[in-house]
Short mmCIF file of N, CA and C in Angstrom, two decimals:
data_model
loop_
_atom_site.label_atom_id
_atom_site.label_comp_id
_atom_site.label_asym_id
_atom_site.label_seq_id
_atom_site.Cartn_x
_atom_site.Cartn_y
_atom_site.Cartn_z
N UNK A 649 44.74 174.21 136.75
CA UNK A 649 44.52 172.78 136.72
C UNK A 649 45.47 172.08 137.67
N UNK A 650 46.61 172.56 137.52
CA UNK A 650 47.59 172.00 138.52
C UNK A 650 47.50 171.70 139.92
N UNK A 651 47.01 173.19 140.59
CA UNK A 651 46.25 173.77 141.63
C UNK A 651 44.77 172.57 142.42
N UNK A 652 43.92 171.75 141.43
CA UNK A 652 42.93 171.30 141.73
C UNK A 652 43.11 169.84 141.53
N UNK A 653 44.33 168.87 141.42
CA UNK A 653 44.77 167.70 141.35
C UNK A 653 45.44 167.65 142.27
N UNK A 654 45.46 168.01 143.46
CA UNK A 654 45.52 167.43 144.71
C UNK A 654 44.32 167.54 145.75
N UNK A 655 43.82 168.19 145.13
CA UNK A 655 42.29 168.20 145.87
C UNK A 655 41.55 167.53 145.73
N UNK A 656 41.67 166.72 144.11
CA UNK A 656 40.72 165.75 143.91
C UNK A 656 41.35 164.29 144.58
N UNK A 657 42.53 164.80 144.85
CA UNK A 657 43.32 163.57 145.48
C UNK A 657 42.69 163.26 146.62
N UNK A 658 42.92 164.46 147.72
CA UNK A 658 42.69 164.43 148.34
C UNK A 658 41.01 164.16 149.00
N UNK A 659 40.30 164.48 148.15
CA UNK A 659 38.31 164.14 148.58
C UNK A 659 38.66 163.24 148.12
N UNK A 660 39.33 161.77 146.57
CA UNK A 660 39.06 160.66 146.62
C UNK A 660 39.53 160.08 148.17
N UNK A 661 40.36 160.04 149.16
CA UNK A 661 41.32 159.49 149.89
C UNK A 661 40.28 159.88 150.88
N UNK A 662 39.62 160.78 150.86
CA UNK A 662 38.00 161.44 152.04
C UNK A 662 37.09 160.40 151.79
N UNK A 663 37.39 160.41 150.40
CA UNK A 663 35.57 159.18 150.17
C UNK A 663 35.84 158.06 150.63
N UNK A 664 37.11 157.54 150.04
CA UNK A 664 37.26 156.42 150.45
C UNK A 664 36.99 155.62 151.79
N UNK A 665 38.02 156.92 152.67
CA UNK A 665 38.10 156.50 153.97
C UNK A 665 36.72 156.64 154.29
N UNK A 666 35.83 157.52 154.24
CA UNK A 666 34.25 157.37 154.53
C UNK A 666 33.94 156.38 154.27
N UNK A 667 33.46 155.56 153.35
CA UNK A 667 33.07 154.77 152.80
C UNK A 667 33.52 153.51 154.03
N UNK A 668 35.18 153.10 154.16
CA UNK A 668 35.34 151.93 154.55
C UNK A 668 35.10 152.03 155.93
N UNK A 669 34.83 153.35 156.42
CA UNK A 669 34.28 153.67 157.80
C UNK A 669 33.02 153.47 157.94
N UNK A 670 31.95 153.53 156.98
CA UNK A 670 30.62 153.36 157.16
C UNK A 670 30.60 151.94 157.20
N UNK A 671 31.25 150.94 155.82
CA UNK A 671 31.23 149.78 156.33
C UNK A 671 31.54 148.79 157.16
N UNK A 672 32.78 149.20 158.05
CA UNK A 672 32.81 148.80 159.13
C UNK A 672 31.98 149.08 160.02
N UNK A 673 31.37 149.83 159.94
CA UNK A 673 30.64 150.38 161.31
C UNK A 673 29.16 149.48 161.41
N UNK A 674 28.80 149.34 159.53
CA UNK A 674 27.08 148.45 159.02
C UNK A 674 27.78 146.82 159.59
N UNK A 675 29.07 146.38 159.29
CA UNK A 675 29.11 145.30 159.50
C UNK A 675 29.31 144.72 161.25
N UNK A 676 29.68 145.81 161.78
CA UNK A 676 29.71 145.66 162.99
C UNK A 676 28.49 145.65 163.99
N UNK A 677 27.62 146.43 163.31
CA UNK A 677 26.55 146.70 163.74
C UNK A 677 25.50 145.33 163.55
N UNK A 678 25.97 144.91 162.34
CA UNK A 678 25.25 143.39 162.01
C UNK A 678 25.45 142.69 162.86
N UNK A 679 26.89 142.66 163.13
CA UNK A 679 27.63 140.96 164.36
C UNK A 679 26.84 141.40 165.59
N UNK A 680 26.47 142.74 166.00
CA UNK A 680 26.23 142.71 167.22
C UNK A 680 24.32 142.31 167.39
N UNK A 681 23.99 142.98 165.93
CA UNK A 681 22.70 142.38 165.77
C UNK A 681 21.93 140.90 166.24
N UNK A 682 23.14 139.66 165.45
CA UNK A 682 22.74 138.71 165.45
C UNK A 682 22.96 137.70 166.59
N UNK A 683 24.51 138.52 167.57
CA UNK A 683 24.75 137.84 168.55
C UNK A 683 23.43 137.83 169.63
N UNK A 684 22.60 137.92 169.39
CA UNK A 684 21.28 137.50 169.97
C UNK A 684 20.97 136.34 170.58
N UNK A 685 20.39 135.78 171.20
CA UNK A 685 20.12 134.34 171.21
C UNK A 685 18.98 133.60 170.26
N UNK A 686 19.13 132.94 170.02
CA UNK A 686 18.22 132.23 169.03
C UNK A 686 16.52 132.41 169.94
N UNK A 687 16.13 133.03 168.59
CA UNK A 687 13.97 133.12 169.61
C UNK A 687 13.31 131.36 168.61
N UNK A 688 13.79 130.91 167.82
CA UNK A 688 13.44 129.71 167.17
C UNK A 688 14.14 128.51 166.60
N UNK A 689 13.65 127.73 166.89
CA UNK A 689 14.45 126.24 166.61
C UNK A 689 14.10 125.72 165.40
N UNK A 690 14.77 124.91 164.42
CA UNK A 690 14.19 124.74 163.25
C UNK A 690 15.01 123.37 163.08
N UNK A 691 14.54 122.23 163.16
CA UNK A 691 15.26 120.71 163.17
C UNK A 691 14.44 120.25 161.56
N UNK A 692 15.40 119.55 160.83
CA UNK A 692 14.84 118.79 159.76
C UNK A 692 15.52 117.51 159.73
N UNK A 693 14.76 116.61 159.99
CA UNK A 693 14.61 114.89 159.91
C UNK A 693 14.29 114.06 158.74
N UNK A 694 15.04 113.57 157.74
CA UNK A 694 14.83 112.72 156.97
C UNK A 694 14.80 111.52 156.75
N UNK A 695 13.81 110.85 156.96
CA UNK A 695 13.14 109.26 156.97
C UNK A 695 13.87 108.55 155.88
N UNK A 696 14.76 107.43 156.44
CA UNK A 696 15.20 106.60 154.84
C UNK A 696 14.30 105.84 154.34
N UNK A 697 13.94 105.43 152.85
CA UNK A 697 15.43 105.56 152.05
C UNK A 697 15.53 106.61 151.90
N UNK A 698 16.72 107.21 151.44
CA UNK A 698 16.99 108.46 151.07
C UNK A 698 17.40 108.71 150.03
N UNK A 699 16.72 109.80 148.60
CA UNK A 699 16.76 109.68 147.30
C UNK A 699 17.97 111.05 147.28
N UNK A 700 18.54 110.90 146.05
CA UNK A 700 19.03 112.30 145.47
C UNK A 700 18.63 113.35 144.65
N UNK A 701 17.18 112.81 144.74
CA UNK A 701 16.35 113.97 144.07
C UNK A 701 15.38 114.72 144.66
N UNK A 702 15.57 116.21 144.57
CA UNK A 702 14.48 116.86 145.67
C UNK A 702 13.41 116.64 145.53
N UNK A 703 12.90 116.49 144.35
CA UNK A 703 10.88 116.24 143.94
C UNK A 703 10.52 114.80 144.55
N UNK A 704 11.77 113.77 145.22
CA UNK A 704 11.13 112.48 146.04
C UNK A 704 10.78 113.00 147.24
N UNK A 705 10.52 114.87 147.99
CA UNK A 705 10.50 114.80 149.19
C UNK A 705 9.54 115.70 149.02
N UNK A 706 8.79 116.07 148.35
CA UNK A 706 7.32 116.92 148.26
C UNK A 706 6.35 115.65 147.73
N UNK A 707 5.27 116.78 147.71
CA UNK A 707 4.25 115.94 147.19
C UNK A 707 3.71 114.36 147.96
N UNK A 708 3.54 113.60 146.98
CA UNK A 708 3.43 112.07 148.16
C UNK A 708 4.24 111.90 149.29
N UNK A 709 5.66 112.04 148.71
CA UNK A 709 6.94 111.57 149.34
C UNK A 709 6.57 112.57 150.82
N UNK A 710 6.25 113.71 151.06
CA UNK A 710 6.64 114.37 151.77
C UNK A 710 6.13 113.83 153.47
N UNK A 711 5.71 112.93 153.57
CA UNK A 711 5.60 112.23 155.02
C UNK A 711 7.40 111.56 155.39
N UNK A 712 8.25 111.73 154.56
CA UNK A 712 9.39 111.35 154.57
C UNK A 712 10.11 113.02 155.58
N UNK A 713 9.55 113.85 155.17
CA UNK A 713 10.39 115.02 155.72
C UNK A 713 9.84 115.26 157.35
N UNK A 714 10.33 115.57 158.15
CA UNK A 714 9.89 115.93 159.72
C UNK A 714 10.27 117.16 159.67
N UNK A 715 9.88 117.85 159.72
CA UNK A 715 10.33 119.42 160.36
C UNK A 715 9.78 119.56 161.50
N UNK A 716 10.33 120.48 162.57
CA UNK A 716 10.24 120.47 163.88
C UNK A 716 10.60 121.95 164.21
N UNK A 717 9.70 122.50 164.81
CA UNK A 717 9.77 124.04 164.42
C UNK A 717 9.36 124.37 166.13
N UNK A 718 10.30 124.75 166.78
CA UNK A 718 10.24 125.13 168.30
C UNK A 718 10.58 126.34 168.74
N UNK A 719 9.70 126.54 169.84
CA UNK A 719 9.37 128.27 170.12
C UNK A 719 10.95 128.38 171.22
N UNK A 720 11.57 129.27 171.14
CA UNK A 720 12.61 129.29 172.84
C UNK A 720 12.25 130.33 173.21
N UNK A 721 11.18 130.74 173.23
CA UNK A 721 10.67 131.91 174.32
C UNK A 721 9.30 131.87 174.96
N UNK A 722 9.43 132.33 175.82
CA UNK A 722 8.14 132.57 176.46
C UNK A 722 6.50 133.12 175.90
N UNK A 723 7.11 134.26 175.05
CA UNK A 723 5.79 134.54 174.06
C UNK A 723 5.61 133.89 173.23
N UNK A 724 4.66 133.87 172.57
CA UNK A 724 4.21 133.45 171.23
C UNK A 724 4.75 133.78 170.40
N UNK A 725 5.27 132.93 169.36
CA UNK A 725 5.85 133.20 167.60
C UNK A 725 5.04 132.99 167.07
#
C-alpha cells in the first residue's frame, strides 16, 4: 500500500495537468475562433415613449422596435 500512494499522487498531478492543458488549448482555440470579422450586423432601435415592461414591445406595441439586420459580406446570409 505504501508502494502505490505515490503513484496515485503522481497520475492525480498527470490528470490534472492534462486537463488544464486541454483547457487552455479549447479556450484558446475559441479566442482564435471568434477573432473573425463580423459576417452580420444586428442594430436595435427603440421608438419613445419608452416603457419598462417587455410585453409593451411585442404584439401591437411592436412597430415601436426597429431591428436592422445587415449582411457584411458579399454572399448571401
Amino acid at each position: 500500500m505504501q508502494n502505490i500512494l505515490p503513484l496515485i499522487k503522481d497520475f492525480k498531478r498527470v490528470v490534472q495537468s492534462f486537463f488544464l492543458t486541454l483547457i487552455l488549448a479549447l479556450v484558446s482555440f475559441n479566442a482564435t475562433a471568434q477573432s473573425a470579422a463580423p459576417q452580420v450586423s444586428l442594430t436595435v432601435n427603440i421608438l419613445p415613449p419608452y416603457s419598462p415592461y417587455y410585453s409593451d414591445y411585442a404584439g401591437v406595441n411592436a412597430s415601436k422596435v426597429l431591428l436592422i439586420v445587415r449582411n457584411l459580406t458579399p454572399t448571401q446570409k
